[in-house]
PDB file of C-alpha atoms in Angstrom:
ATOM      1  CA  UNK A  11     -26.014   0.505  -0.699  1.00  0.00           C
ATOM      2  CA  UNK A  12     -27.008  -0.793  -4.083  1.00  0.00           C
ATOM      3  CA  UNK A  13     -24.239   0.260  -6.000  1.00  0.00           C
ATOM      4  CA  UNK A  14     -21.834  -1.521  -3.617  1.00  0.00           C
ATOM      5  CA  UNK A  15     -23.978  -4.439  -3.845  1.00  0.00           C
ATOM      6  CA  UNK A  16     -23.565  -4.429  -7.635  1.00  0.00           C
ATOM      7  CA  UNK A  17     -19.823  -3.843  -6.999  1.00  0.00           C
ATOM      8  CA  UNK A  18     -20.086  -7.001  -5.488  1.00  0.00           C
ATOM      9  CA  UNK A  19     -21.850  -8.616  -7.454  1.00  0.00           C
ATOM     10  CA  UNK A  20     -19.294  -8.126 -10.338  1.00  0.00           C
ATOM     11  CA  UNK A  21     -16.433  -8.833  -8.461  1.00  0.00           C
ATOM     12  CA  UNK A  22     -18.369 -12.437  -7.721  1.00  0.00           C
ATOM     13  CA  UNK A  23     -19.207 -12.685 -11.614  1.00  0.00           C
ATOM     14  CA  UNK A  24     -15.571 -11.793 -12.411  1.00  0.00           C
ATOM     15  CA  UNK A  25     -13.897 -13.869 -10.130  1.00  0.00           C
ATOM     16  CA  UNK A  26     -16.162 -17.217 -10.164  1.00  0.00           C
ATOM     17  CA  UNK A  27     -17.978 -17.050 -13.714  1.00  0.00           C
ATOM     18  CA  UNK A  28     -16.837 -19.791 -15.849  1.00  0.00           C
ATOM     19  CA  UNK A  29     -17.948 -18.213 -19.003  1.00  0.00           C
ATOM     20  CA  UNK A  30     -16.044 -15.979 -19.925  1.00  0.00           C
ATOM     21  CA  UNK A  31     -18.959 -13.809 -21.607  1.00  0.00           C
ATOM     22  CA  UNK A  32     -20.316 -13.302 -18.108  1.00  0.00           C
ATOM     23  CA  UNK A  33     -17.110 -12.159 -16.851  1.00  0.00           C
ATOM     24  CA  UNK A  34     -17.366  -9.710 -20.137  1.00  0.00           C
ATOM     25  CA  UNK A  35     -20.863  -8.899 -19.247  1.00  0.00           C
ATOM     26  CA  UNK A  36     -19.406  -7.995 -15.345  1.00  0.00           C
ATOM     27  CA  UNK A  37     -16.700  -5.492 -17.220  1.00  0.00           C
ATOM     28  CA  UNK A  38     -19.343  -3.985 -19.209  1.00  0.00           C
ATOM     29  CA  UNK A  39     -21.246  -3.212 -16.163  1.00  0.00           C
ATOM     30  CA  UNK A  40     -19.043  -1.279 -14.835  1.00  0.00           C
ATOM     31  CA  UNK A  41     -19.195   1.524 -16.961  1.00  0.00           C
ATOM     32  CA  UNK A  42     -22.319   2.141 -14.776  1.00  0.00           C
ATOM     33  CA  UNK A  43     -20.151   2.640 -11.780  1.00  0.00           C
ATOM     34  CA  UNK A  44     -17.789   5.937 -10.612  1.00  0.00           C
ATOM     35  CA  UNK A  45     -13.809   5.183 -10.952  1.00  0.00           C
ATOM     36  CA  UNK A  46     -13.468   4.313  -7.014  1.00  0.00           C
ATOM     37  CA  UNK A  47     -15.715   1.800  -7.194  1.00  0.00           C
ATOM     38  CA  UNK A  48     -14.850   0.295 -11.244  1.00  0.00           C
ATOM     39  CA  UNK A  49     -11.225   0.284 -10.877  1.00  0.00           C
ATOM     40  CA  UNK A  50     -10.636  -2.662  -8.510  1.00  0.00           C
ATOM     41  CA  UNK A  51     -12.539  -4.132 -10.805  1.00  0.00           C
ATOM     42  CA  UNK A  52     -10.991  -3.639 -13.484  1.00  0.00           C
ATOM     43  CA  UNK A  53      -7.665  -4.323 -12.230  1.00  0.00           C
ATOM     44  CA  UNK A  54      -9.432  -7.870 -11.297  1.00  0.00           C
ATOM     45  CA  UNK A  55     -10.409  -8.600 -14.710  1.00  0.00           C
ATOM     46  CA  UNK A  56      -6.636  -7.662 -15.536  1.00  0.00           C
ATOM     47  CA  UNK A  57      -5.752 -11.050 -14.418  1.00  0.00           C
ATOM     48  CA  UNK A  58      -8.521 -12.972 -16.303  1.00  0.00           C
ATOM     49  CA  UNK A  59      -7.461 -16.265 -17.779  1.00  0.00           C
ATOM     50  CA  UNK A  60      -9.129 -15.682 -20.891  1.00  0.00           C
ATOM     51  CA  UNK A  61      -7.476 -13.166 -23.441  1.00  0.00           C
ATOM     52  CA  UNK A  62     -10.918 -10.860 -24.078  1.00  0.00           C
ATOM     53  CA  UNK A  63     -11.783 -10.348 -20.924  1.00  0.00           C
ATOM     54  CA  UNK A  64      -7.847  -9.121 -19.985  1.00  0.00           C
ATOM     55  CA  UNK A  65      -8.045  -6.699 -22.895  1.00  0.00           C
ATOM     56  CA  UNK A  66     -11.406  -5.350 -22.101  1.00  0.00           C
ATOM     57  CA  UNK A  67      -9.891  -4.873 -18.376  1.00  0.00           C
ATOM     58  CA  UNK A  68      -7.157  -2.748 -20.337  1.00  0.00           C
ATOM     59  CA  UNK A  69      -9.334  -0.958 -22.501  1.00  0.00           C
ATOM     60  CA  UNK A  70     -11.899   0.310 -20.083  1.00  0.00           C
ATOM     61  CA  UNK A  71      -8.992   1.475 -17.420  1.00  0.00           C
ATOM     62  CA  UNK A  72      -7.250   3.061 -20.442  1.00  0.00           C
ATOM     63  CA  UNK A  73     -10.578   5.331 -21.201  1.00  0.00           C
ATOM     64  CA  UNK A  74     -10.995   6.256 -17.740  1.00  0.00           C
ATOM     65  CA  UNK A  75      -7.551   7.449 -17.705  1.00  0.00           C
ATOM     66  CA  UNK A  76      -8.123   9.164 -21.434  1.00  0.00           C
ATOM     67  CA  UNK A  77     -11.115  10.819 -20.039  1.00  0.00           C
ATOM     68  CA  UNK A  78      -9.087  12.123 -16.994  1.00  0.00           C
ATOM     69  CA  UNK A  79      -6.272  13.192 -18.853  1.00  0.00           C
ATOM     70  CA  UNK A  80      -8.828  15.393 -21.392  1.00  0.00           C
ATOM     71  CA  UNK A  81     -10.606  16.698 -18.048  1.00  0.00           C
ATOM     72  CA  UNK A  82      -7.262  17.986 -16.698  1.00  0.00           C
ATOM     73  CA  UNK A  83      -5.704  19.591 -20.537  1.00  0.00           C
ATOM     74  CA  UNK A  84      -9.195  21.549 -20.485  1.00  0.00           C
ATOM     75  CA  UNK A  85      -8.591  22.886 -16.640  1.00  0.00           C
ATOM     76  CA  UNK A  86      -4.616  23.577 -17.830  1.00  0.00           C
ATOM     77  CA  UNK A  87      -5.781  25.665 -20.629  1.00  0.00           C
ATOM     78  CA  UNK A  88      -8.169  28.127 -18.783  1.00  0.00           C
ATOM     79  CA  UNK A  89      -6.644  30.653 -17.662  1.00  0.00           C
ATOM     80  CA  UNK A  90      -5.170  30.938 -14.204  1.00  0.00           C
ATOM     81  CA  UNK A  91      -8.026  33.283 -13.425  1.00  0.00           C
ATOM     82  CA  UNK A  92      -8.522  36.643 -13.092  1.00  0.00           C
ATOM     83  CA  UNK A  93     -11.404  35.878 -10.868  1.00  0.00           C
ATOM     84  CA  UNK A  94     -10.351  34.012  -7.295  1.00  0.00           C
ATOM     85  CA  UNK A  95     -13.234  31.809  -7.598  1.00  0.00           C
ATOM     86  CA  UNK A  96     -12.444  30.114 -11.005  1.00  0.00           C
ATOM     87  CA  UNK A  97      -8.585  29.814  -9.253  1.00  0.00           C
ATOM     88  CA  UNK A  98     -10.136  27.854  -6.946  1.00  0.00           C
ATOM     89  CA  UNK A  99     -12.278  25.753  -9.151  1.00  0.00           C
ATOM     90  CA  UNK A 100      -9.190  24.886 -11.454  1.00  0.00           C
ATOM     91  CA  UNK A 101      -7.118  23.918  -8.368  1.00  0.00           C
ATOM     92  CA  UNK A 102      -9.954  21.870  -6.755  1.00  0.00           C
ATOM     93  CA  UNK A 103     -10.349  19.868 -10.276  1.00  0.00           C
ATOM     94  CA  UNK A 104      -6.980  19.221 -10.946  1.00  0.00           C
ATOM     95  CA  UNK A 105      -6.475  17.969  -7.180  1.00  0.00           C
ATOM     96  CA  UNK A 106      -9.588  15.837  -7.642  1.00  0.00           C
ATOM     97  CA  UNK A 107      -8.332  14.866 -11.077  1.00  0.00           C
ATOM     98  CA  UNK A 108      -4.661  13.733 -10.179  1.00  0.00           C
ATOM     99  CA  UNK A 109      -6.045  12.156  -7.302  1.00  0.00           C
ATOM    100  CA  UNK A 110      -8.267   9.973  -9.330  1.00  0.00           C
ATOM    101  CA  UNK A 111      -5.523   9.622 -12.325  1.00  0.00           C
ATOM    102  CA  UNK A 112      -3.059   7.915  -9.500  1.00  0.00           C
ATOM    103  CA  UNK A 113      -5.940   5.378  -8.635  1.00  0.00           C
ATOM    104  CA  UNK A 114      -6.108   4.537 -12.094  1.00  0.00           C
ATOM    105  CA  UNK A 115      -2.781   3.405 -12.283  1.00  0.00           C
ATOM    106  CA  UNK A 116      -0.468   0.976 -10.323  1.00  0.00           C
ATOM    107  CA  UNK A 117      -1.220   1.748  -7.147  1.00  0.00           C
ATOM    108  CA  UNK A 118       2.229   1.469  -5.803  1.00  0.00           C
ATOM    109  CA  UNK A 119       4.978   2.839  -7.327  1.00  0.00           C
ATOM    110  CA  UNK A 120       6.502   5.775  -8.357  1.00  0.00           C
ATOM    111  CA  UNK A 121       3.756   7.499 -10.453  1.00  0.00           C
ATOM    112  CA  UNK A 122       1.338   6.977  -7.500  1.00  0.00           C
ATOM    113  CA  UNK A 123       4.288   9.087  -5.912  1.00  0.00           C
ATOM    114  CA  UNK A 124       4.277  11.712  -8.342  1.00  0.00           C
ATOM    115  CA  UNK A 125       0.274  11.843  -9.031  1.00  0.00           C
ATOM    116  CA  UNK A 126      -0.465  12.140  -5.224  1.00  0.00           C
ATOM    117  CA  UNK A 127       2.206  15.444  -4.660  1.00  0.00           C
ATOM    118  CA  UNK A 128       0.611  17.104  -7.918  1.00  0.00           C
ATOM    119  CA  UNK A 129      -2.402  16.557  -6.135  1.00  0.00           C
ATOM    120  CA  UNK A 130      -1.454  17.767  -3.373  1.00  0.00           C
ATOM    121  CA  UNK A 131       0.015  20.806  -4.791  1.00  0.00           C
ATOM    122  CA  UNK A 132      -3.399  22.348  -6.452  1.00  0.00           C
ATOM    123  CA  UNK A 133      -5.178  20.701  -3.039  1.00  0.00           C
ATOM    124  CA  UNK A 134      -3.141  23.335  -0.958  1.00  0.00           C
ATOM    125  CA  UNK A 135      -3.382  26.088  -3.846  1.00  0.00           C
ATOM    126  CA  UNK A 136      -7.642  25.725  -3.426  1.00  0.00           C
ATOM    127  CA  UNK A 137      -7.378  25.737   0.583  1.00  0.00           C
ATOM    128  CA  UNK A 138      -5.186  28.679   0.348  1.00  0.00           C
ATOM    129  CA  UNK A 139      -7.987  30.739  -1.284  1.00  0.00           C
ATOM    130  CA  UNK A 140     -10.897  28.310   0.808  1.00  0.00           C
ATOM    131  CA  UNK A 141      -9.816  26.699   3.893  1.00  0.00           C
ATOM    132  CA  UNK A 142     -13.020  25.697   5.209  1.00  0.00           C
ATOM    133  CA  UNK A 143     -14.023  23.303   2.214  1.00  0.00           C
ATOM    134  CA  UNK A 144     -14.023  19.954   3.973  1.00  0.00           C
ATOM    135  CA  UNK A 145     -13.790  17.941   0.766  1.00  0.00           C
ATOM    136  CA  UNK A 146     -10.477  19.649  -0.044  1.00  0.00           C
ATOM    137  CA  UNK A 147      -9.333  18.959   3.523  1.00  0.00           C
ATOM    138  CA  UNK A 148     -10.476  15.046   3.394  1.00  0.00           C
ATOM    139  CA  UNK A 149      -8.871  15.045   0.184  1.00  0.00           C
ATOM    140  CA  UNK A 150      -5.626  16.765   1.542  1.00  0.00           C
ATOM    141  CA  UNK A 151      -5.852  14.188   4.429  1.00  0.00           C
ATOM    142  CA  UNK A 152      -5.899  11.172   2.025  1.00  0.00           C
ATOM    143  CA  UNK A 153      -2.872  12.418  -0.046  1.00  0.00           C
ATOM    144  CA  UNK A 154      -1.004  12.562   2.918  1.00  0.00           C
ATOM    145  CA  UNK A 155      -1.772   8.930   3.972  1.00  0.00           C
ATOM    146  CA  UNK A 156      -0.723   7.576   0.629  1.00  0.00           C
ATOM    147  CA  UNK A 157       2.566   9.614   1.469  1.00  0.00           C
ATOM    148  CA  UNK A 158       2.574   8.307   5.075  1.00  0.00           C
ATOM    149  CA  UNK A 159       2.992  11.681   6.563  1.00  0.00           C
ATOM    150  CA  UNK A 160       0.463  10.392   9.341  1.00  0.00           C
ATOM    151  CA  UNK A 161       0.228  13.692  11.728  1.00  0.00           C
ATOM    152  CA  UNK A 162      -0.446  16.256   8.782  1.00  0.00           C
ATOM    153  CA  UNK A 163      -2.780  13.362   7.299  1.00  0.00           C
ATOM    154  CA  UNK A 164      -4.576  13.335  10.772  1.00  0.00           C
ATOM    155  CA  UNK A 165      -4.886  17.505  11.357  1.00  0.00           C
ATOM    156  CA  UNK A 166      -6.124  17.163   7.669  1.00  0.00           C
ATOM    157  CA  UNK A 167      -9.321  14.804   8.644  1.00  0.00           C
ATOM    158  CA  UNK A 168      -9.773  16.677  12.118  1.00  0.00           C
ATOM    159  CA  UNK A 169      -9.808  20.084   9.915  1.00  0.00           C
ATOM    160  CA  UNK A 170     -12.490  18.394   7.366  1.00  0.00           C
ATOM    161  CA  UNK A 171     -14.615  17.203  10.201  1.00  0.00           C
ATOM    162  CA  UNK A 172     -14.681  20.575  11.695  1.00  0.00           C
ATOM    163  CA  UNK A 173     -15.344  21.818   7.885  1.00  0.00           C
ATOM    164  CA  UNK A 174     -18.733  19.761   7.996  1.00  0.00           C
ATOM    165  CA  UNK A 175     -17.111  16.360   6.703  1.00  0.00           C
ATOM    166  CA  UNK A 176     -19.159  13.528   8.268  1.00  0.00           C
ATOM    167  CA  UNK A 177     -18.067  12.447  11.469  1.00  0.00           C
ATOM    168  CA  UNK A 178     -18.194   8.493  10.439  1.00  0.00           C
ATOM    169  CA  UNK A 179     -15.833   9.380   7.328  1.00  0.00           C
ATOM    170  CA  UNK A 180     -13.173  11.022   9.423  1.00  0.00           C
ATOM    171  CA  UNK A 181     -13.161   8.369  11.885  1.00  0.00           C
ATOM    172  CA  UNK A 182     -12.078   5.747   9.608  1.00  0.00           C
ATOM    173  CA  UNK A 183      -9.704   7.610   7.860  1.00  0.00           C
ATOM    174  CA  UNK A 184      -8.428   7.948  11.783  1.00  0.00           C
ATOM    175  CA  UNK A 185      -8.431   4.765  12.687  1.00  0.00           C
ATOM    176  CA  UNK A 186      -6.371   3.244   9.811  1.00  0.00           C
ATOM    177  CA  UNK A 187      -3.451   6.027  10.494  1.00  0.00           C
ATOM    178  CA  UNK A 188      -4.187   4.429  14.334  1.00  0.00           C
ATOM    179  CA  UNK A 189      -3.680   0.800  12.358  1.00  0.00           C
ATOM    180  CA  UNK A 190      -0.823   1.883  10.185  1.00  0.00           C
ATOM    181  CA  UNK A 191       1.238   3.314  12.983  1.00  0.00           C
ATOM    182  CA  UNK A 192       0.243   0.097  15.338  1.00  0.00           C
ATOM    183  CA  UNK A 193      -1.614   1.964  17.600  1.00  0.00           C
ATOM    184  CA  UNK A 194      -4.128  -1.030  17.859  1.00  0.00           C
ATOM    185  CA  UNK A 195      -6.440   0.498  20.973  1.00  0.00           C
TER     186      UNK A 195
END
C-alpha cells in the first residue's frame, strides 16, 4: 500500500509541480521503487516541458535497461547446465528478464513483439523442467495477453492459480481477457 501511494504521489509531483526541481526530486525518487512501478513514471517525465527533467526521464530508463541487459549477458554466459536445476534458474531469469526489458521500452511496437516471444521461449523451457511454479505460469499467462492469444493466456492463469498463485491475481488477469474479447458480464 505505501509504495503505491508514493507511486502516486510522484506521478502528482510530476504531472502538477511547477518547479521543475520538484518534478526532478519525483524522478529521483523513483530509484526507490521496482521497474513495474518506476517506469510509467518515467515514461511521464519523458514528456516534461522542461529539458532536465526529460533527460533525467531518459537517463534513469536507460540504466534500468543497462542493468537488465548486464543481468541477462551474466545468465547467457553460464553454462546451459549440467545440473537441471541451474537450467531452470537460467530460463526462469531470462523469462523474467525479457519480460521486464520489453516494459522498459515502447510498449507497443515491434520490440515489445520480439521481447515478449524471447520471453516466452525460456518461460516454456523452465515449465518444461517445473510445471507447477505458478509464477512461471502467471508469467506465461501475461506474455500471451500482450500477444493476444487469449485462450492459452487464460489456461496459463487457471494453471498458476492451481500452482498456488493468489486467487485475486488470476481473477483480474481473467477479467481483462473477459474485457478485451467484449465479454462484458
Amino acid at each position: 500500500g505505501a509504495i503505491l501511494a508514493k507511486g502516486g504521489d510522484l506521478a502528482g509531483q510530476l504531472q502538477h509541480a511547477t518547479d521543475p526541481g520538484k518534478r526532478i526530486g519525483a524522478l529521483i525518487a523513483t530509484l526507490s521503487l521496482d521497474g513495474q512501478q518506476a517506469v510509467p513514471l518515467l515514461r511521464l517525465a519523458l514528456k516534461d516541458p522542461d529539458d532536465e527533467v526529460r533527460l533525467l526521464a531518459y537517463a534513469l530508463l536507460n540504466r534500468k535497461e543497462k542493468a537488465v541487459e548486464a543481468r541477462m549477458r551474466e545468465q547467457h554466459a553460464l553454462t546451459a547446465g549440467d545440473v537441471p536445476e541451474r537450467f531452470f534458474l537460467r530460463h526462469k531469469a531470462l523469462a523474467h528478464d525479457y519480460w521486464e526489458l520489453a516494459h522498459l521500452g515502447d510498449p507497443h511496437g515491434e520490440a515489445l513483439v520480439s521481447l515478449c516471444g524471447r520471453a516466452h521461449e525460456h518461460v516454456q523451457a523452465a515449465l518444461k523442467l517445473r510445471p507447477q511454479d505458478g509464477g512461471l505460469q502467471f508469467l506465461a499467462g501475461q506474455i500471451l495477453l500482450v500477444q493476444m492469444q487469449f485462450d492459452a493466456a487464460s489456461e496459463a492463469f487457471v494453471a498458476a492459480q492451481r500452482c498456488g498463485i493468489d486467487a485475486c491475481q488470476s481473477a483480474a488477469m481473467l477479467a481483462e481477457i473477459a474485457f478485451r474479447r467484449q465479454r462484458y458480464a
